[in-house]
Amino acid sequence: MIEIIINIITGTLIFLGAALTVVAAFGVIKLPDVYTRNHAASKSATLGIMCILLGTCLYFFQTEGVFNSRLILAIAFIFITSPVAGHLVIRAAYNTNVPMCDHTIRDDLKQQQKITSE
Amino acid sequence: MAFQLLLNVFLAFVWMFLKGSTEADTFIIGYIIGLLLIFLTRRFFTGRFYLYRIVSILKLLFIFIKELILANYAVFKSIIRPNAKLTPGIFAMKTVLTADWQITILSNLITLTPGTLVVDISEDNSTLYIHAMDISNKEATIEAIQNSFEKAILEVSK
């Protein structure tokens, strides 16, 4: 009984992770500029990979009785580093004057930079 | 915080020496007794009783995971919906946090929140510049969420 429940949870986690990664990929194709694409890439891919790793950890715990702590460590590392990576990509894009899409209606940072440069 | 934790480990070791055993469960029992002793003598320490801080750290971690799941739902919705109207933009947000690690945690939290990404932090660490997916009506609610984040982070460092 427990075995079936763990199997269902494992399957759901791995499917959910794969689905989220697909959504992130679609987002990167569909969204208009680098900033909005970064939203999709930095969030959905993070949770997707975390779900897949958690599912893998559960699977090996159930089938072989080994608790693989390296997978948990990998989850923690991805959780810490991926928002920072998203921030750095978007900051580098902004500082090299990559244009934003046409719908953009507000830009406080540009005003601030104008004030400081004057 | 660090001193109380160290003292607690030290008390657990004293308990192990008193019992004359090196088992892990003796350590755990000694740790719980030490925890009780530190709780009883908490008014002699300068900081708070350190379990409060551990509870607030756990609360922060819970907020992190909850926001990550909500953010994914929001991204999912905005991608699936055909020709959704996007109104992205960058807005400035003042922060009351001062220490570097607090601002790092806050900007990580904001990056994992639905529809927001930190672009830049001003030189004097007082303002965060945030790129939002939909800036039209969300600004007030986003500010409210961030106030709750700031409160949770201040709770940890109190």
Coordinates of C-alpha atoms in Angstrom, one line a residue:
Chain A
M1 CA 0.0 0.0 0.0
I2 CA 2.7 2.4 1.1
E3 CA 4.7 1.3 -2.0
I4 CA 1.9 2.3 -4.3
I5 CA 1.5 5.7 -2.6
I6 CA 5.2 6.4 -2.9
N7 CA 5.1 5.3 -6.5
I8 CA 2.3 7.7 -7.3
I9 CA 4.1 10.6 -5.5
T10 CA 7.3 9.9 -7.4
G11 CA 5.5 9.7 -10.7
T12 CA 3.6 12.9 -10.0
L13 CA 6.8 14.8 -9.0
I14 CA 8.7 13.7 -12.1
F15 CA 5.8 14.5 -14.4
L16 CA 5.3 17.9 -12.8
G17 CA 8.9 18.7 -13.1
A18 CA 9.0 17.8 -16.7
A19 CA 5.8 19.7 -17.4
L20 CA 7.2 22.8 -15.7
T21 CA 10.4 22.7 -17.7
V22 CA 8.3 22.4 -20.9
V23 CA 6.3 25.5 -19.8
A24 CA 9.5 27.4 -19.1
A25 CA 10.7 26.4 -22.6
F26 CA 7.5 27.6 -24.2
G27 CA 7.8 30.8 -22.2
V28 CA 11.3 31.5 -23.6
I29 CA 9.9 31.1 -27.1
K30 CA 6.7 33.0 -26.6
L31 CA 7.5 36.0 -24.4
P32 CA 8.6 39.2 -26.2
D33 CA 11.9 40.4 -24.7
V34 CA 14.9 39.2 -22.6
Y35 CA 13.4 40.5 -19.3
T36 CA 10.1 38.7 -19.5
R37 CA 11.8 35.6 -20.8
N38 CA 14.0 35.6 -17.8
H39 CA 10.9 35.5 -15.6
A40 CA 9.9 32.2 -17.2
A41 CA 13.4 30.7 -17.3
S42 CA 14.5 31.6 -13.7
K43 CA 11.3 30.4 -12.0
S44 CA 9.7 27.5 -13.8
A45 CA 13.0 25.8 -14.6
T46 CA 14.1 26.1 -10.9
L47 CA 11.0 24.4 -9.6
G48 CA 10.9 21.9 -12.4
I49 CA 14.5 20.7 -11.7
M50 CA 13.8 20.6 -8.0
C51 CA 10.7 18.5 -8.5
I52 CA 12.6 16.0 -10.8
L53 CA 15.5 15.7 -8.3
L54 CA 13.1 15.1 -5.4
G55 CA 11.3 12.5 -7.4
T56 CA 14.6 10.8 -8.2
C57 CA 15.5 10.8 -4.5
L58 CA 12.2 9.2 -3.5
Y59 CA 12.5 6.6 -6.3
F60 CA 15.9 5.4 -5.2
F61 CA 14.8 5.5 -1.5
Q62 CA 11.9 3.3 -2.4
T63 CA 13.4 0.8 -4.8
E64 CA 16.9 0.4 -3.4
G65 CA 16.5 1.7 0.1
V66 CA 19.4 4.2 -0.3
F67 CA 18.9 7.7 0.8
N68 CA 21.0 9.8 -1.6
S69 CA 21.9 12.9 0.2
R70 CA 23.7 14.4 -2.8
L71 CA 20.3 14.9 -4.5
I72 CA 19.0 16.9 -1.5
L73 CA 22.2 19.0 -1.6
A74 CA 21.8 19.6 -5.3
I75 CA 18.2 20.8 -4.6
A76 CA 19.6 23.3 -2.1
F77 CA 22.3 24.5 -4.4
I78 CA 19.9 25.1 -7.3
F79 CA 17.5 26.8 -5.0
I80 CA 20.2 29.2 -3.8
T81 CA 22.0 29.9 -7.1
S82 CA 19.2 30.1 -9.7
P83 CA 17.6 33.4 -8.6
V84 CA 21.1 35.0 -8.4
A85 CA 21.8 33.8 -12.0
G86 CA 18.5 35.3 -13.2
H87 CA 19.3 38.6 -11.5
L88 CA 22.8 38.7 -13.0
V89 CA 21.6 37.9 -16.5
I90 CA 18.9 40.6 -16.3
R91 CA 21.3 43.1 -14.9
A92 CA 23.9 42.5 -17.6
A93 CA 21.2 42.9 -20.2
Y94 CA 20.1 46.2 -18.7
N95 CA 23.6 47.6 -18.4
T96 CA 24.4 46.9 -22.0
N97 CA 21.1 48.7 -23.1
V98 CA 19.2 45.7 -24.4
P99 CA 15.8 47.3 -25.4
M100 CA 12.6 46.3 -23.6
C101 CA 9.5 45.4 -25.5
D102 CA 7.0 48.0 -26.7
H103 CA 4.5 47.4 -24.0
T104 CA 6.9 48.6 -21.3
I105 CA 5.3 51.5 -19.6
R106 CA 7.6 52.5 -16.8
D107 CA 11.3 52.7 -16.1
D108 CA 12.4 54.2 -12.8
L109 CA 16.0 53.0 -13.1
K110 CA 16.6 55.0 -16.2
Q111 CA 15.4 58.2 -14.5
Q112 CA 17.6 57.4 -11.5
Q113 CA 20.7 56.9 -13.7
K114 CA 19.9 60.2 -15.6
I115 CA 19.8 62.0 -12.2
T116 CA 23.1 60.6 -11.0
S117 CA 24.9 61.2 -14.3
E118 CA 24.0 64.9 -14.4
Chain B
M1 CA 22.5 33.0 18.9
A2 CA 25.8 31.4 18.1
F3 CA 26.9 31.5 21.7
Q4 CA 23.7 29.9 23.0
L5 CA 24.0 27.1 20.4
L6 CA 27.6 26.5 21.3
L7 CA 26.7 26.4 25.0
N8 CA 24.0 23.9 24.3
V9 CA 26.4 21.6 22.5
F10 CA 28.8 22.0 25.3
L11 CA 26.2 21.1 27.9
A12 CA 25.3 18.0 25.8
F13 CA 28.9 16.9 25.9
V14 CA 29.0 17.5 29.7
W15 CA 25.9 15.2 29.9
M16 CA 27.7 12.6 27.8
F17 CA 30.7 12.7 30.1
L18 CA 28.5 12.4 33.2
K19 CA 26.8 9.3 31.7
G20 CA 30.1 7.9 30.5
S21 CA 28.6 6.9 27.1
T22 CA 29.3 8.1 23.6
E23 CA 26.0 7.1 22.0
A24 CA 24.2 9.5 19.8
D25 CA 21.0 9.2 21.8
T26 CA 22.8 10.3 25.0
F27 CA 23.9 13.4 23.1
I28 CA 20.3 14.1 22.0
I29 CA 19.0 13.7 25.6
G30 CA 21.8 15.9 26.9
Y31 CA 21.0 18.5 24.2
I32 CA 17.3 18.5 25.2
I33 CA 18.2 19.0 28.9
G34 CA 20.6 21.8 27.9
L35 CA 17.9 23.4 25.9
L36 CA 15.7 23.4 29.0
L37 CA 18.5 24.9 31.1
I38 CA 19.1 27.7 28.6
F39 CA 15.4 28.4 28.4
L40 CA 15.2 28.7 32.2
T41 CA 18.2 31.0 32.4
R42 CA 17.3 33.0 29.2
R43 CA 17.2 36.4 31.0
F44 CA 20.9 36.2 31.6
F45 CA 21.7 36.1 27.9
T46 CA 22.0 39.3 25.8
G47 CA 20.0 38.0 22.8
R48 CA 16.6 36.2 22.6
F49 CA 16.2 32.5 23.4
Y50 CA 17.7 31.0 20.2
L51 CA 14.8 28.7 19.4
Y52 CA 12.7 31.7 18.5
R53 CA 15.2 32.6 15.8
I54 CA 15.3 29.1 14.5
V55 CA 11.5 29.1 14.2
S56 CA 11.6 32.4 12.3
I57 CA 14.3 31.0 9.9
L58 CA 12.0 28.0 9.3
K59 CA 9.1 30.4 8.6
L60 CA 11.3 32.3 6.1
L61 CA 12.1 29.0 4.3
F62 CA 8.4 28.1 4.2
I63 CA 7.6 31.5 2.7
F64 CA 10.4 30.9 0.1
I65 CA 8.9 27.6 -1.0
K66 CA 5.3 28.9 -1.0
E67 CA 6.3 31.9 -3.1
L68 CA 8.2 29.7 -5.6
I69 CA 5.1 27.5 -6.2
L70 CA 2.8 30.6 -6.5
A71 CA 5.3 32.2 -8.9
N72 CA 5.3 29.1 -11.1
Y73 CA 1.5 29.1 -11.2
A74 CA 1.5 32.8 -12.3
V75 CA 4.1 32.2 -15.0
F76 CA 2.2 29.2 -16.2
K77 CA -1.0 31.2 -16.5
S78 CA 0.7 34.1 -18.3
I79 CA 2.3 31.7 -20.8
I80 CA -0.6 29.5 -21.5
R81 CA -3.1 32.3 -22.1
P82 CA -3.2 33.1 -25.8
N83 CA -2.1 36.7 -26.6
A84 CA -2.2 37.9 -23.0
K85 CA -1.7 41.6 -22.6
L86 CA 1.6 42.2 -20.9
T87 CA 2.5 45.5 -19.3
P88 CA 6.0 45.1 -18.1
G89 CA 8.1 47.8 -16.5
I90 CA 10.7 48.6 -13.9
F91 CA 9.8 50.3 -10.6
A92 CA 11.8 51.4 -7.6
M93 CA 11.2 50.1 -4.1
K94 CA 12.6 51.6 -0.9
T95 CA 13.8 49.1 1.7
V96 CA 14.4 49.4 5.4
L97 CA 16.9 46.6 5.5
T98 CA 20.6 47.6 5.9
A99 CA 22.8 44.5 6.3
D100 CA 24.1 43.0 3.1
W101 CA 22.9 39.5 3.8
Q102 CA 19.4 40.8 4.5
I103 CA 19.2 42.6 1.2
T104 CA 20.5 39.5 -0.6
I105 CA 17.8 37.3 1.0
L106 CA 15.2 39.9 0.2
S107 CA 16.2 40.2 -3.5
N108 CA 16.3 36.4 -3.8
L109 CA 12.8 36.3 -2.4
I110 CA 11.6 39.0 -4.7
T111 CA 13.1 37.2 -7.7
L112 CA 11.2 34.0 -6.8
T113 CA 7.9 36.0 -6.2
P114 CA 5.2 35.9 -9.0
G115 CA 6.1 38.3 -11.7
T116 CA 9.0 40.2 -10.2
L117 CA 12.7 40.2 -10.8
V118 CA 15.4 42.3 -9.3
V119 CA 17.3 44.3 -11.9
D120 CA 19.6 46.5 -9.8
I121 CA 20.3 47.7 -6.2
S122 CA 21.3 51.3 -5.7
E123 CA 24.7 52.2 -4.5
D124 CA 23.6 53.1 -1.0
N125 CA 21.7 49.9 -0.5
S126 CA 18.4 51.8 0.1
T127 CA 16.5 51.1 -3.1
L128 CA 15.8 48.0 -5.2
Y129 CA 14.9 48.3 -8.9
I130 CA 12.4 45.6 -9.8
H131 CA 11.3 44.4 -13.2
A132 CA 7.6 43.4 -13.0
M133 CA 5.7 41.3 -15.6
D134 CA 2.5 43.3 -15.1
I135 CA 3.0 46.7 -13.5
S136 CA -0.5 48.1 -14.1
N137 CA -2.5 47.0 -11.0
K138 CA 0.0 44.9 -9.2
E139 CA 2.3 47.5 -7.7
A140 CA 0.3 48.0 -4.5
T141 CA -0.1 44.2 -3.8
I142 CA 3.5 43.6 -4.6
E143 CA 4.5 46.2 -2.1
A144 CA 2.3 44.5 0.5
I145 CA 3.9 41.1 -0.1
Q146 CA 7.4 42.7 0.2
N147 CA 6.4 44.3 3.4
S148 CA 5.6 40.8 4.8
F149 CA 9.0 39.5 3.5
E150 CA 10.8 42.4 5.1
K151 CA 9.0 41.7 8.3
A152 CA 10.0 38.1 8.2
I153 CA 13.6 38.9 7.6
L154 CA 13.7 41.5 10.4
E155 CA 12.2 38.9 12.6
V156 CA 15.2 36.7 12.0
S157 CA 17.8 39.4 12.7
K158 CA 16.1 40.8 15.8

